[in-house]
Structures are given as structure tokens and as C-alpha cells.
Amino acid sequence: MAYVSGTALLTSLVVGCSADTGTDDSVGDGKSGETAVTAAAPGKYQTLPDPCRAVATSTLKDLLPGAAELSEEQQKKVYEGTAAVTYNTDRRVGCRWKSEDPSSSRSLSIDFERVVSYDPAVSDDDRAREVYTKKQTAAGLSSPSATPDAADSSTEEAKDTKKPTHPAASDDDATSGSDASSHALTGLSSEAGSSATGNTDDAGDTDGATNTDEDPGDLQPRVLDDLGDSAFLNDLLTRAGSTAQHRTVSVVFRTSNVIVTVDFTEQPAVSTVVPESKELQEKAQALARQLVDNFSE
């Protein structure tokens, strides 16, 4: 009979117990201690429409009257628009149109951004709501979740300062590829570019949203209550020295997990002429309503 010392026997017993304990914990039925995680619902929209075909030709003729003076071939080119450079058309797309006549030039751009949440506990809609709220806050307007008192206070502050900030075009939810797309899409509204950040060295002075002859409160930057799930309007008048000035009206709205931005810009040929807010705002809102209806179909 082989002889086993007391120390060796004790060691083998300890090792055997440790091995058995580890095995029991790892090969159980897999149910004890587990917490079921339910993935958040995906967004309503899984793709984006072709932005350059999203606006009817009849609407473009109304928004860009200067094109009517062009040849048929030139008109066709204007109405086709120019697609924004993007690296993921399932996540972000855009298009831009521009026309000129002897009195002024007008440009229109639209931006469709489909927000995707990579957190299983956060739905695409909730993530889109966060991205939209950042854009609205950047425009100097109260967030949708603010209390009525806070909203009133923020609106009054925006009216007093009359220096709204153009909504940023960056995609806070994007990956590195979408970041590149975001920079490309920012160029869609380049006429309002650096002045939106208050950089007067490059773009001249940024004035209030309305001029002295046209200053009713209903033309101020504001939250829109009847457009998509949430929406706001921004209005920015930019002066570049004494040679040029232009007004950009932006309407931004969210429908489910898609955020849409409409930028409508007018620049008169005469530097002393100030583009009026009312017409630009009415036309930009009308287009935004057409777009939200298209998404709802």
C-alpha cells in the first residue's frame, strides 16, 4: 500500500473542494442571479428618403423665383439640386438648391438625420430627443422638458438679446464616419456659417432676427407647437461689412427618430436692403410641413 503523508492528503482535499465549487458556479442552470434585459424599441424609420427628390418642383419654383428666368436646361439643373457629401446615407443625407435674379439670390437646403441609439436600454426615439434638445438649446430656446416658467423666461431672454444662434449641424450621435458627414452637411448653410458662432472677424456683424421696420413678437425665434413631435424656428440676419447681408430662417423638427433641418436664405443684391423675415419664415414653415407629412405617409 502506498503511503500518503497527512500534509499531502490535506492538500489534495482542499484542491478537490475548490475545483468542485468552481464547477458548480459556472455550469448551473443559468437562471439563478440572471436579470432579463429588454432591448428598447427601435425607431420608426430605418432608412431616409432621397433629399433632392423630397421637395416638389412646384415648391422649388415658389421658393426660388429667380430660376424662372433661366433656360429650360438651366432650370432643370437648379431644380435637381446638389446632394450633400455623406458617408452613410442610412444615417444622414442632405440637398441644396440656389437661384439668382437681379434683385437677390436665394438658397434652400434640407438635412435629414436618422438617429440610432447603440445603448439597448435607450430607444432610438429617446436618443433622437436628446440630440434635438441640444440643437434647440443651442438656438437659445428652452428645451421641451422645461417647466412653463422656465420656457417663458428663456423665450423672453431670446427676445431681449435678439442674437439667436444658428442650429448646429453636427451629429452628436454619429460615429467617426458620420462625423465627417456632419462637417460636409454643415457646408449646406455656409452663408450663415461663422456668424452663427458670433465670429464677427470672418463674417461681419450679426444683427437681431428682425429689422426695425419688422419687429412683431411672432417673428422671433421660437418653439413651434404643431410640427412633428417637436420643432423650433430660428431667424438670423448676418452682415458682412457694408457689402452684403443675408437672412437665414431655419426650421428644425423631430419626427420619431429622424431630425429634419430646413435652411432658407435670401441675400439682396443691394447691400442696404434688409431681407424680410415674414415671407422667409412662412415659406420655410410651409416646406417643413410638407416634409413632415411625407414622413408620416
PDB file of C-alpha atoms in Angstrom:
ATOM      1  CA  MET A   1       0.000   0.000   0.000  1.00  0.00           C
ATOM      2  CA  ALA A   2       1.291   3.428  -0.944  1.00  0.00           C
ATOM      3  CA  TYR A   3       1.922   5.734   1.934  1.00  0.00           C
ATOM      4  CA  VAL A   4       0.460   9.277   1.759  1.00  0.00           C
ATOM      5  CA  SER A   5       1.559  11.857   4.256  1.00  0.00           C
ATOM      6  CA  GLY A   6      -1.020  13.846   6.221  1.00  0.00           C
ATOM      7  CA  THR A   7       0.074  17.088   4.549  1.00  0.00           C
ATOM      8  CA  ALA A   8      -0.312  15.679   1.024  1.00  0.00           C
ATOM      9  CA  LEU A   9      -3.741  14.278   1.831  1.00  0.00           C
ATOM     10  CA  LEU A  10      -4.961  17.581   3.242  1.00  0.00           C
ATOM     11  CA  THR A  11      -3.690  19.476   0.179  1.00  0.00           C
ATOM     12  CA  SER A  12      -5.490  17.141  -2.226  1.00  0.00           C
ATOM     13  CA  LEU A  13      -8.746  17.535  -0.354  1.00  0.00           C
ATOM     14  CA  VAL A  14      -8.526  21.338  -0.423  1.00  0.00           C
ATOM     15  CA  VAL A  15      -7.784  21.359  -4.177  1.00  0.00           C
ATOM     16  CA  GLY A  16     -10.652  18.971  -4.846  1.00  0.00           C
ATOM     17  CA  CYS A  17     -13.146  21.082  -2.912  1.00  0.00           C
ATOM     18  CA  SER A  18     -12.043  24.267  -4.690  1.00  0.00           C
ATOM     19  CA  ALA A  19     -12.424  22.639  -8.109  1.00  0.00           C
ATOM     20  CA  ASP A  20     -15.885  21.309  -7.288  1.00  0.00           C
ATOM     21  CA  THR A  21     -17.048  24.723  -6.038  1.00  0.00           C
ATOM     22  CA  GLY A  22     -15.922  26.496  -9.216  1.00  0.00           C
ATOM     23  CA  THR A  23     -17.583  23.917 -11.414  1.00  0.00           C
ATOM     24  CA  ASP A  24     -20.913  24.238  -9.588  1.00  0.00           C
ATOM     25  CA  ASP A  25     -20.973  28.061 -10.052  1.00  0.00           C
ATOM     26  CA  SER A  26     -20.163  28.003 -13.765  1.00  0.00           C
ATOM     27  CA  VAL A  27     -22.364  25.199 -15.031  1.00  0.00           C
ATOM     28  CA  GLY A  28     -25.567  25.878 -13.174  1.00  0.00           C
ATOM     29  CA  ASP A  29     -28.848  26.094 -14.991  1.00  0.00           C
ATOM     30  CA  GLY A  30     -28.009  29.688 -15.961  1.00  0.00           C
ATOM     31  CA  LYS A  31     -31.146  31.073 -14.351  1.00  0.00           C
ATOM     32  CA  SER A  32     -30.059  31.981 -10.844  1.00  0.00           C
ATOM     33  CA  GLY A  33     -28.897  35.583 -10.469  1.00  0.00           C
ATOM     34  CA  GLU A  34     -29.707  36.488 -14.073  1.00  0.00           C
ATOM     35  CA  THR A  35     -31.667  39.690 -14.865  1.00  0.00           C
ATOM     36  CA  ALA A  36     -33.689  39.804 -18.057  1.00  0.00           C
ATOM     37  CA  VAL A  37     -32.839  42.883 -20.137  1.00  0.00           C
ATOM     38  CA  THR A  38     -35.427  44.007 -22.661  1.00  0.00           C
ATOM     39  CA  ALA A  39     -33.956  45.946 -25.571  1.00  0.00           C
ATOM     40  CA  ALA A  40     -35.507  49.373 -26.164  1.00  0.00           C
ATOM     41  CA  ALA A  41     -37.785  49.711 -29.162  1.00  0.00           C
ATOM     42  CA  PRO A  42     -36.115  50.684 -32.458  1.00  0.00           C
ATOM     43  CA  GLY A  43     -37.044  53.941 -34.148  1.00  0.00           C
ATOM     44  CA  LYS A  44     -39.894  54.174 -36.621  1.00  0.00           C
ATOM     45  CA  TYR A  45     -37.580  54.996 -39.531  1.00  0.00           C
ATOM     46  CA  GLN A  46     -34.864  52.611 -40.697  1.00  0.00           C
ATOM     47  CA  THR A  47     -33.947  54.480 -43.893  1.00  0.00           C
ATOM     48  CA  LEU A  48     -34.003  58.034 -45.236  1.00  0.00           C
ATOM     49  CA  PRO A  49     -35.622  59.393 -48.425  1.00  0.00           C
ATOM     50  CA  ASP A  50     -33.692  60.915 -51.297  1.00  0.00           C
ATOM     51  CA  PRO A  51     -33.415  64.566 -50.137  1.00  0.00           C
ATOM     52  CA  CYS A  52     -33.040  66.002 -53.659  1.00  0.00           C
ATOM     53  CA  ARG A  53     -36.395  64.464 -54.597  1.00  0.00           C
ATOM     54  CA  ALA A  54     -38.133  65.334 -51.343  1.00  0.00           C
ATOM     55  CA  VAL A  55     -39.214  68.828 -52.472  1.00  0.00           C
ATOM     56  CA  ALA A  56     -41.751  69.153 -55.287  1.00  0.00           C
ATOM     57  CA  THR A  57     -40.725  71.175 -58.344  1.00  0.00           C
ATOM     58  CA  SER A  58     -43.739  73.439 -57.849  1.00  0.00           C
ATOM     59  CA  THR A  59     -42.498  74.253 -54.342  1.00  0.00           C
ATOM     60  CA  LEU A  60     -38.974  74.936 -55.601  1.00  0.00           C
ATOM     61  CA  LYS A  61     -40.366  77.336 -58.222  1.00  0.00           C
ATOM     62  CA  ASP A  62     -42.086  79.261 -55.441  1.00  0.00           C
ATOM     63  CA  LEU A  63     -39.031  79.332 -53.174  1.00  0.00           C
ATOM     64  CA  LEU A  64     -36.513  80.090 -55.931  1.00  0.00           C
ATOM     65  CA  PRO A  65     -38.259  82.555 -58.283  1.00  0.00           C
ATOM     66  CA  GLY A  66     -35.014  83.537 -59.989  1.00  0.00           C
ATOM     67  CA  ALA A  67     -34.825  80.172 -61.744  1.00  0.00           C
ATOM     68  CA  ALA A  68     -37.854  81.065 -63.876  1.00  0.00           C
ATOM     69  CA  GLU A  69     -35.686  83.473 -65.886  1.00  0.00           C
ATOM     70  CA  LEU A  70     -33.221  80.741 -66.843  1.00  0.00           C
ATOM     71  CA  SER A  71     -33.249  78.484 -69.864  1.00  0.00           C
ATOM     72  CA  GLU A  72     -35.110  75.193 -69.602  1.00  0.00           C
ATOM     73  CA  GLU A  73     -31.849  73.285 -69.283  1.00  0.00           C
ATOM     74  CA  GLN A  74     -30.563  75.616 -66.547  1.00  0.00           C
ATOM     75  CA  GLN A  75     -33.877  75.416 -64.689  1.00  0.00           C
ATOM     76  CA  LYS A  76     -33.672  71.634 -64.702  1.00  0.00           C
ATOM     77  CA  LYS A  77     -30.202  71.809 -63.187  1.00  0.00           C
ATOM     78  CA  VAL A  78     -31.352  74.201 -60.449  1.00  0.00           C
ATOM     79  CA  TYR A  79     -34.377  72.089 -59.533  1.00  0.00           C
ATOM     80  CA  GLU A  80     -32.336  68.879 -59.412  1.00  0.00           C
ATOM     81  CA  GLY A  81     -30.332  70.305 -56.522  1.00  0.00           C
ATOM     82  CA  THR A  82     -26.907  69.282 -55.276  1.00  0.00           C
ATOM     83  CA  ALA A  83     -26.673  66.372 -52.881  1.00  0.00           C
ATOM     84  CA  ALA A  84     -24.534  66.791 -49.782  1.00  0.00           C
ATOM     85  CA  VAL A  85     -21.463  64.602 -49.466  1.00  0.00           C
ATOM     86  CA  THR A  86     -22.178  61.928 -46.896  1.00  0.00           C
ATOM     87  CA  TYR A  87     -20.590  58.632 -45.929  1.00  0.00           C
ATOM     88  CA  ASN A  88     -23.656  56.854 -44.602  1.00  0.00           C
ATOM     89  CA  THR A  89     -26.894  57.572 -46.435  1.00  0.00           C
ATOM     90  CA  ASP A  90     -28.854  55.481 -43.944  1.00  0.00           C
ATOM     91  CA  ARG A  91     -27.883  57.915 -41.215  1.00  0.00           C
ATOM     92  CA  ARG A  92     -27.689  61.359 -42.822  1.00  0.00           C
ATOM     93  CA  VAL A  93     -28.419  62.974 -46.186  1.00  0.00           C
ATOM     94  CA  GLY A  94     -28.982  66.482 -47.490  1.00  0.00           C
ATOM     95  CA  CYS A  95     -29.551  68.575 -50.602  1.00  0.00           C
ATOM     96  CA  ARG A  96     -29.105  72.222 -51.602  1.00  0.00           C
ATOM     97  CA  TRP A  97     -30.686  74.444 -54.253  1.00  0.00           C
ATOM     98  CA  LYS A  98     -29.796  78.007 -55.255  1.00  0.00           C
ATOM     99  CA  SER A  99     -31.026  80.604 -57.730  1.00  0.00           C
ATOM    100  CA  GLU A 100     -30.331  84.260 -58.501  1.00  0.00           C
ATOM    101  CA  ASP A 101     -32.196  87.140 -60.080  1.00  0.00           C
ATOM    102  CA  PRO A 102     -31.293  90.825 -60.488  1.00  0.00           C
ATOM    103  CA  SER A 103     -32.714  91.727 -57.064  1.00  0.00           C
ATOM    104  CA  SER A 104     -31.465  88.883 -54.862  1.00  0.00           C
ATOM    105  CA  SER A 105     -30.226  85.332 -54.549  1.00  0.00           C
ATOM    106  CA  ARG A 106     -31.968  82.579 -52.606  1.00  0.00           C
ATOM    107  CA  SER A 107     -30.749  79.237 -51.394  1.00  0.00           C
ATOM    108  CA  LEU A 108     -32.529  76.309 -49.782  1.00  0.00           C
ATOM    109  CA  SER A 109     -31.039  73.324 -48.003  1.00  0.00           C
ATOM    110  CA  ILE A 110     -32.577  70.375 -46.208  1.00  0.00           C
ATOM    111  CA  ASP A 111     -30.871  67.918 -43.893  1.00  0.00           C
ATOM    112  CA  PHE A 112     -32.288  64.535 -42.824  1.00  0.00           C
ATOM    113  CA  GLU A 113     -30.627  62.907 -39.806  1.00  0.00           C
ATOM    114  CA  ARG A 114     -31.701  59.433 -38.636  1.00  0.00           C
ATOM    115  CA  VAL A 115     -30.621  58.935 -35.030  1.00  0.00           C
ATOM    116  CA  VAL A 116     -29.705  55.460 -33.823  1.00  0.00           C
ATOM    117  CA  SER A 117     -29.128  54.533 -30.188  1.00  0.00           C
ATOM    118  CA  TYR A 118     -26.400  51.999 -29.537  1.00  0.00           C
ATOM    119  CA  ASP A 119     -27.493  51.596 -25.928  1.00  0.00           C
ATOM    120  CA  PRO A 120     -30.030  48.736 -25.646  1.00  0.00           C
ATOM    121  CA  ALA A 121     -31.605  50.491 -22.684  1.00  0.00           C
ATOM    122  CA  VAL A 122     -32.218  53.717 -24.658  1.00  0.00           C
ATOM    123  CA  SER A 123     -34.638  53.777 -27.581  1.00  0.00           C
ATOM    124  CA  ASP A 124     -33.844  55.480 -30.872  1.00  0.00           C
ATOM    125  CA  ASP A 125     -36.652  57.963 -30.166  1.00  0.00           C
ATOM    126  CA  ASP A 126     -35.214  58.884 -26.777  1.00  0.00           C
ATOM    127  CA  ARG A 127     -31.745  59.341 -28.245  1.00  0.00           C
ATOM    128  CA  ALA A 128     -33.194  61.484 -31.059  1.00  0.00           C
ATOM    129  CA  ARG A 129     -34.993  63.574 -28.440  1.00  0.00           C
ATOM    130  CA  GLU A 130     -31.653  64.225 -26.715  1.00  0.00           C
ATOM    131  CA  VAL A 131     -29.956  65.260 -29.980  1.00  0.00           C
ATOM    132  CA  TYR A 132     -32.869  67.518 -30.916  1.00  0.00           C
ATOM    133  CA  THR A 133     -32.917  69.152 -27.474  1.00  0.00           C
ATOM    134  CA  LYS A 134     -29.231  70.059 -27.824  1.00  0.00           C
ATOM    135  CA  LYS A 135     -29.982  71.773 -31.129  1.00  0.00           C
ATOM    136  CA  GLN A 136     -32.879  73.694 -29.628  1.00  0.00           C
ATOM    137  CA  THR A 137     -30.832  74.738 -26.615  1.00  0.00           C
ATOM    138  CA  ALA A 138     -28.003  75.883 -28.921  1.00  0.00           C
ATOM    139  CA  ALA A 139     -30.558  78.131 -30.646  1.00  0.00           C
ATOM    140  CA  GLY A 140     -31.184  79.884 -27.323  1.00  0.00           C
ATOM    141  CA  LEU A 141     -34.633  78.355 -26.829  1.00  0.00           C
ATOM    142  CA  SER A 142     -35.941  76.388 -23.885  1.00  0.00           C
ATOM    143  CA  SER A 143     -35.878  72.610 -24.032  1.00  0.00           C
ATOM    144  CA  PRO A 144     -39.169  70.701 -24.470  1.00  0.00           C
ATOM    145  CA  SER A 145     -38.847  69.316 -20.947  1.00  0.00           C
ATOM    146  CA  ALA A 146     -38.520  72.737 -19.321  1.00  0.00           C
ATOM    147  CA  THR A 147     -41.205  73.976 -16.990  1.00  0.00           C
ATOM    148  CA  PRO A 148     -43.600  76.652 -18.312  1.00  0.00           C
ATOM    149  CA  ASP A 149     -41.952  79.330 -16.182  1.00  0.00           C
ATOM    150  CA  ALA A 150     -38.512  78.355 -17.422  1.00  0.00           C
ATOM    151  CA  ALA A 151     -39.728  78.273 -21.009  1.00  0.00           C
ATOM    152  CA  ASP A 152     -41.228  81.747 -20.717  1.00  0.00           C
ATOM    153  CA  SER A 153     -38.048  83.056 -19.163  1.00  0.00           C
ATOM    154  CA  SER A 154     -35.891  81.547 -21.898  1.00  0.00           C
ATOM    155  CA  THR A 155     -38.136  82.929 -24.636  1.00  0.00           C
ATOM    156  CA  GLU A 156     -38.034  86.415 -23.148  1.00  0.00           C
ATOM    157  CA  GLU A 157     -34.275  86.222 -22.882  1.00  0.00           C
ATOM    158  CA  ALA A 158     -34.051  85.268 -26.566  1.00  0.00           C
ATOM    159  CA  LYS A 159     -36.223  88.254 -27.483  1.00  0.00           C
ATOM    160  CA  ASP A 160     -34.144  90.644 -25.406  1.00  0.00           C
ATOM    161  CA  THR A 161     -30.802  89.609 -26.805  1.00  0.00           C
ATOM    162  CA  LYS A 162     -32.006  89.235 -30.407  1.00  0.00           C
ATOM    163  CA  LYS A 163     -28.878  87.261 -31.130  1.00  0.00           C
ATOM    164  CA  PRO A 164     -30.085  83.725 -31.823  1.00  0.00           C
ATOM    165  CA  THR A 165     -27.579  81.072 -32.658  1.00  0.00           C
ATOM    166  CA  HIS A 166     -27.984  79.094 -35.843  1.00  0.00           C
ATOM    167  CA  PRO A 167     -28.655  75.417 -35.014  1.00  0.00           C
ATOM    168  CA  ALA A 168     -25.542  73.302 -35.159  1.00  0.00           C
ATOM    169  CA  ALA A 169     -25.413  70.687 -37.866  1.00  0.00           C
ATOM    170  CA  SER A 170     -23.131  68.246 -36.050  1.00  0.00           C
ATOM    171  CA  ASP A 171     -24.413  64.765 -35.248  1.00  0.00           C
ATOM    172  CA  ASP A 172     -23.731  64.097 -31.563  1.00  0.00           C
ATOM    173  CA  ASP A 173     -24.826  60.506 -32.050  1.00  0.00           C
ATOM    174  CA  ALA A 174     -22.574  59.777 -35.009  1.00  0.00           C
ATOM    175  CA  THR A 175     -19.595  57.513 -35.390  1.00  0.00           C
ATOM    176  CA  SER A 176     -16.409  58.813 -36.977  1.00  0.00           C
ATOM    177  CA  GLY A 177     -17.881  58.296 -40.455  1.00  0.00           C
ATOM    178  CA  SER A 178     -20.989  60.233 -39.567  1.00  0.00           C
ATOM    179  CA  ASP A 179     -18.852  62.978 -38.047  1.00  0.00           C
ATOM    180  CA  ALA A 180     -17.284  63.503 -41.454  1.00  0.00           C
ATOM    181  CA  SER A 181     -20.771  63.601 -42.947  1.00  0.00           C
ATOM    182  CA  SER A 182     -21.764  66.188 -40.369  1.00  0.00           C
ATOM    183  CA  HIS A 183     -18.949  68.508 -41.407  1.00  0.00           C
ATOM    184  CA  ALA A 184     -19.975  68.158 -45.033  1.00  0.00           C
ATOM    185  CA  LEU A 185     -23.579  68.938 -44.237  1.00  0.00           C
ATOM    186  CA  THR A 186     -22.607  71.998 -42.231  1.00  0.00           C
ATOM    187  CA  GLY A 187     -21.466  73.479 -45.543  1.00  0.00           C
ATOM    188  CA  LEU A 188     -25.063  73.394 -46.769  1.00  0.00           C
ATOM    189  CA  SER A 189     -25.786  76.582 -44.839  1.00  0.00           C
ATOM    190  CA  SER A 190     -22.395  78.190 -45.310  1.00  0.00           C
ATOM    191  CA  GLU A 191     -23.957  81.593 -45.907  1.00  0.00           C
ATOM    192  CA  ALA A 192     -24.830  81.661 -42.212  1.00  0.00           C
ATOM    193  CA  GLY A 193     -21.690  79.822 -41.167  1.00  0.00           C
ATOM    194  CA  SER A 194     -19.204  81.546 -38.903  1.00  0.00           C
ATOM    195  CA  SER A 195     -21.587  84.332 -37.932  1.00  0.00           C
ATOM    196  CA  ALA A 196     -23.744  81.770 -36.172  1.00  0.00           C
ATOM    197  CA  THR A 197     -20.963  81.376 -33.661  1.00  0.00           C
ATOM    198  CA  GLY A 198     -20.655  85.089 -33.168  1.00  0.00           C
ATOM    199  CA  ASN A 199     -17.336  85.328 -35.039  1.00  0.00           C
ATOM    200  CA  THR A 200     -17.588  88.823 -36.473  1.00  0.00           C
ATOM    201  CA  ASP A 201     -13.982  88.840 -37.661  1.00  0.00           C
ATOM    202  CA  ASP A 202     -14.812  86.466 -40.512  1.00  0.00           C
ATOM    203  CA  ALA A 203     -18.471  87.136 -41.243  1.00  0.00           C
ATOM    204  CA  GLY A 204     -19.109  90.680 -40.113  1.00  0.00           C
ATOM    205  CA  ASP A 205     -21.753  91.738 -37.638  1.00  0.00           C
ATOM    206  CA  THR A 206     -24.640  89.518 -36.645  1.00  0.00           C
ATOM    207  CA  ASP A 207     -27.785  91.530 -36.081  1.00  0.00           C
ATOM    208  CA  GLY A 208     -31.042  90.569 -34.454  1.00  0.00           C
ATOM    209  CA  ALA A 209     -33.529  88.270 -36.109  1.00  0.00           C
ATOM    210  CA  THR A 210     -35.695  91.160 -37.297  1.00  0.00           C
ATOM    211  CA  ASN A 211     -35.101  94.713 -38.503  1.00  0.00           C
ATOM    212  CA  THR A 212     -36.523  97.952 -37.126  1.00  0.00           C
ATOM    213  CA  ASP A 213     -39.419  98.037 -39.614  1.00  0.00           C
ATOM    214  CA  GLU A 214     -40.497  94.487 -38.879  1.00  0.00           C
ATOM    215  CA  ASP A 215     -40.376  93.508 -35.242  1.00  0.00           C
ATOM    216  CA  PRO A 216     -43.578  91.755 -34.146  1.00  0.00           C
ATOM    217  CA  GLY A 217     -43.074  89.195 -31.415  1.00  0.00           C
ATOM    218  CA  ASP A 218     -44.425  86.358 -33.547  1.00  0.00           C
ATOM    219  CA  LEU A 219     -41.401  86.596 -35.845  1.00  0.00           C
ATOM    220  CA  GLN A 220     -38.874  85.989 -33.077  1.00  0.00           C
ATOM    221  CA  PRO A 221     -37.037  82.643 -32.841  1.00  0.00           C
ATOM    222  CA  ARG A 222     -39.489  80.326 -31.099  1.00  0.00           C
ATOM    223  CA  VAL A 223     -40.687  76.819 -30.359  1.00  0.00           C
ATOM    224  CA  LEU A 224     -43.311  75.537 -32.811  1.00  0.00           C
ATOM    225  CA  ASP A 225     -46.109  73.553 -31.208  1.00  0.00           C
ATOM    226  CA  ASP A 226     -47.776  71.932 -34.220  1.00  0.00           C
ATOM    227  CA  LEU A 227     -44.979  70.472 -36.326  1.00  0.00           C
ATOM    228  CA  GLY A 228     -43.846  66.869 -35.891  1.00  0.00           C
ATOM    229  CA  ASP A 229     -43.103  65.612 -32.377  1.00  0.00           C
ATOM    230  CA  SER A 230     -41.240  68.829 -31.556  1.00  0.00           C
ATOM    231  CA  ALA A 231     -39.942  71.774 -33.556  1.00  0.00           C
ATOM    232  CA  PHE A 232     -38.430  75.252 -33.400  1.00  0.00           C
ATOM    233  CA  LEU A 233     -37.701  78.164 -35.726  1.00  0.00           C
ATOM    234  CA  ASN A 234     -34.561  80.277 -35.761  1.00  0.00           C
ATOM    235  CA  ASP A 235     -34.025  83.531 -37.704  1.00  0.00           C
ATOM    236  CA  LEU A 236     -30.577  85.009 -38.259  1.00  0.00           C
ATOM    237  CA  LEU A 237     -29.663  88.242 -40.039  1.00  0.00           C
ATOM    238  CA  THR A 238     -25.972  88.462 -40.913  1.00  0.00           C
ATOM    239  CA  ARG A 239     -23.986  91.447 -42.142  1.00  0.00           C
ATOM    240  CA  ALA A 240     -20.570  91.068 -43.733  1.00  0.00           C
ATOM    241  CA  GLY A 241     -19.134  94.565 -43.577  1.00  0.00           C
ATOM    242  CA  SER A 242     -21.050  97.002 -45.798  1.00  0.00           C
ATOM    243  CA  THR A 243     -21.107  94.902 -48.965  1.00  0.00           C
ATOM    244  CA  ALA A 244     -23.502  92.048 -48.207  1.00  0.00           C
ATOM    245  CA  GLN A 245     -26.109  90.860 -45.764  1.00  0.00           C
ATOM    246  CA  HIS A 246     -28.385  87.877 -45.740  1.00  0.00           C
ATOM    247  CA  ARG A 247     -31.094  86.337 -43.609  1.00  0.00           C
ATOM    248  CA  THR A 248     -31.350  82.623 -42.888  1.00  0.00           C
ATOM    249  CA  VAL A 249     -34.528  81.130 -41.471  1.00  0.00           C
ATOM    250  CA  SER A 250     -34.099  77.625 -40.061  1.00  0.00           C
ATOM    251  CA  VAL A 251     -36.906  75.260 -39.133  1.00  0.00           C
ATOM    252  CA  VAL A 252     -35.844  72.158 -37.225  1.00  0.00           C
ATOM    253  CA  PHE A 253     -38.266  69.396 -36.310  1.00  0.00           C
ATOM    254  CA  ARG A 254     -38.181  65.842 -34.994  1.00  0.00           C
ATOM    255  CA  THR A 255     -40.452  63.023 -36.056  1.00  0.00           C
ATOM    256  CA  SER A 256     -39.733  59.810 -34.173  1.00  0.00           C
ATOM    257  CA  ASN A 257     -36.003  59.115 -34.636  1.00  0.00           C
ATOM    258  CA  VAL A 258     -35.455  61.496 -37.576  1.00  0.00           C
ATOM    259  CA  ILE A 259     -34.432  65.155 -37.237  1.00  0.00           C
ATOM    260  CA  VAL A 260     -35.051  67.433 -40.216  1.00  0.00           C
ATOM    261  CA  THR A 261     -33.465  70.859 -40.740  1.00  0.00           C
ATOM    262  CA  VAL A 262     -34.701  73.340 -43.349  1.00  0.00           C
ATOM    263  CA  ASP A 263     -32.482  76.371 -44.064  1.00  0.00           C
ATOM    264  CA  PHE A 264     -33.913  79.103 -46.304  1.00  0.00           C
ATOM    265  CA  THR A 265     -31.624  82.044 -47.102  1.00  0.00           C
ATOM    266  CA  GLU A 266     -32.080  85.296 -49.016  1.00  0.00           C
ATOM    267  CA  GLN A 267     -29.356  87.795 -49.909  1.00  0.00           C
ATOM    268  CA  PRO A 268     -30.420  91.016 -51.687  1.00  0.00           C
ATOM    269  CA  ALA A 269     -28.220  92.354 -54.474  1.00  0.00           C
ATOM    270  CA  VAL A 270     -28.245  95.811 -52.859  1.00  0.00           C
ATOM    271  CA  SER A 271     -26.385  95.909 -49.554  1.00  0.00           C
ATOM    272  CA  THR A 272     -28.775  98.433 -47.983  1.00  0.00           C
ATOM    273  CA  VAL A 273     -31.818  96.186 -48.475  1.00  0.00           C
ATOM    274  CA  VAL A 274     -32.701  94.046 -45.462  1.00  0.00           C
ATOM    275  CA  PRO A 275     -34.362  90.690 -46.222  1.00  0.00           C
ATOM    276  CA  GLU A 276     -37.735  90.474 -44.506  1.00  0.00           C
ATOM    277  CA  SER A 277     -38.448  87.719 -42.019  1.00  0.00           C
ATOM    278  CA  LYS A 278     -42.149  87.127 -42.604  1.00  0.00           C
ATOM    279  CA  GLU A 279     -42.041  85.697 -46.113  1.00  0.00           C
ATOM    280  CA  LEU A 280     -38.974  83.559 -45.435  1.00  0.00           C
ATOM    281  CA  GLN A 281     -40.487  82.188 -42.234  1.00  0.00           C
ATOM    282  CA  GLU A 282     -43.833  81.398 -43.844  1.00  0.00           C
ATOM    283  CA  LYS A 283     -42.249  79.579 -46.771  1.00  0.00           C
ATOM    284  CA  ALA A 284     -39.766  77.662 -44.601  1.00  0.00           C
ATOM    285  CA  GLN A 285     -42.557  76.505 -42.292  1.00  0.00           C
ATOM    286  CA  ALA A 286     -44.773  75.509 -45.223  1.00  0.00           C
ATOM    287  CA  LEU A 287     -41.973  73.363 -46.635  1.00  0.00           C
ATOM    288  CA  ALA A 288     -41.306  71.800 -43.230  1.00  0.00           C
ATOM    289  CA  ARG A 289     -44.988  70.817 -43.004  1.00  0.00           C
ATOM    290  CA  GLN A 290     -44.791  69.160 -46.406  1.00  0.00           C
ATOM    291  CA  LEU A 291     -41.734  67.213 -45.311  1.00  0.00           C
ATOM    292  CA  VAL A 292     -43.261  66.004 -42.046  1.00  0.00           C
ATOM    293  CA  ASP A 293     -46.368  64.899 -43.969  1.00  0.00           C
ATOM    294  CA  ASN A 294     -44.142  62.913 -46.329  1.00  0.00           C
ATOM    295  CA  PHE A 295     -42.539  61.128 -43.378  1.00  0.00           C
ATOM    296  CA  SER A 296     -45.962  60.353 -41.943  1.00  0.00           C
ATOM    297  CA  GLU A 297     -47.173  58.599 -45.099  1.00  0.00           C
TER     298      GLU A 297
END
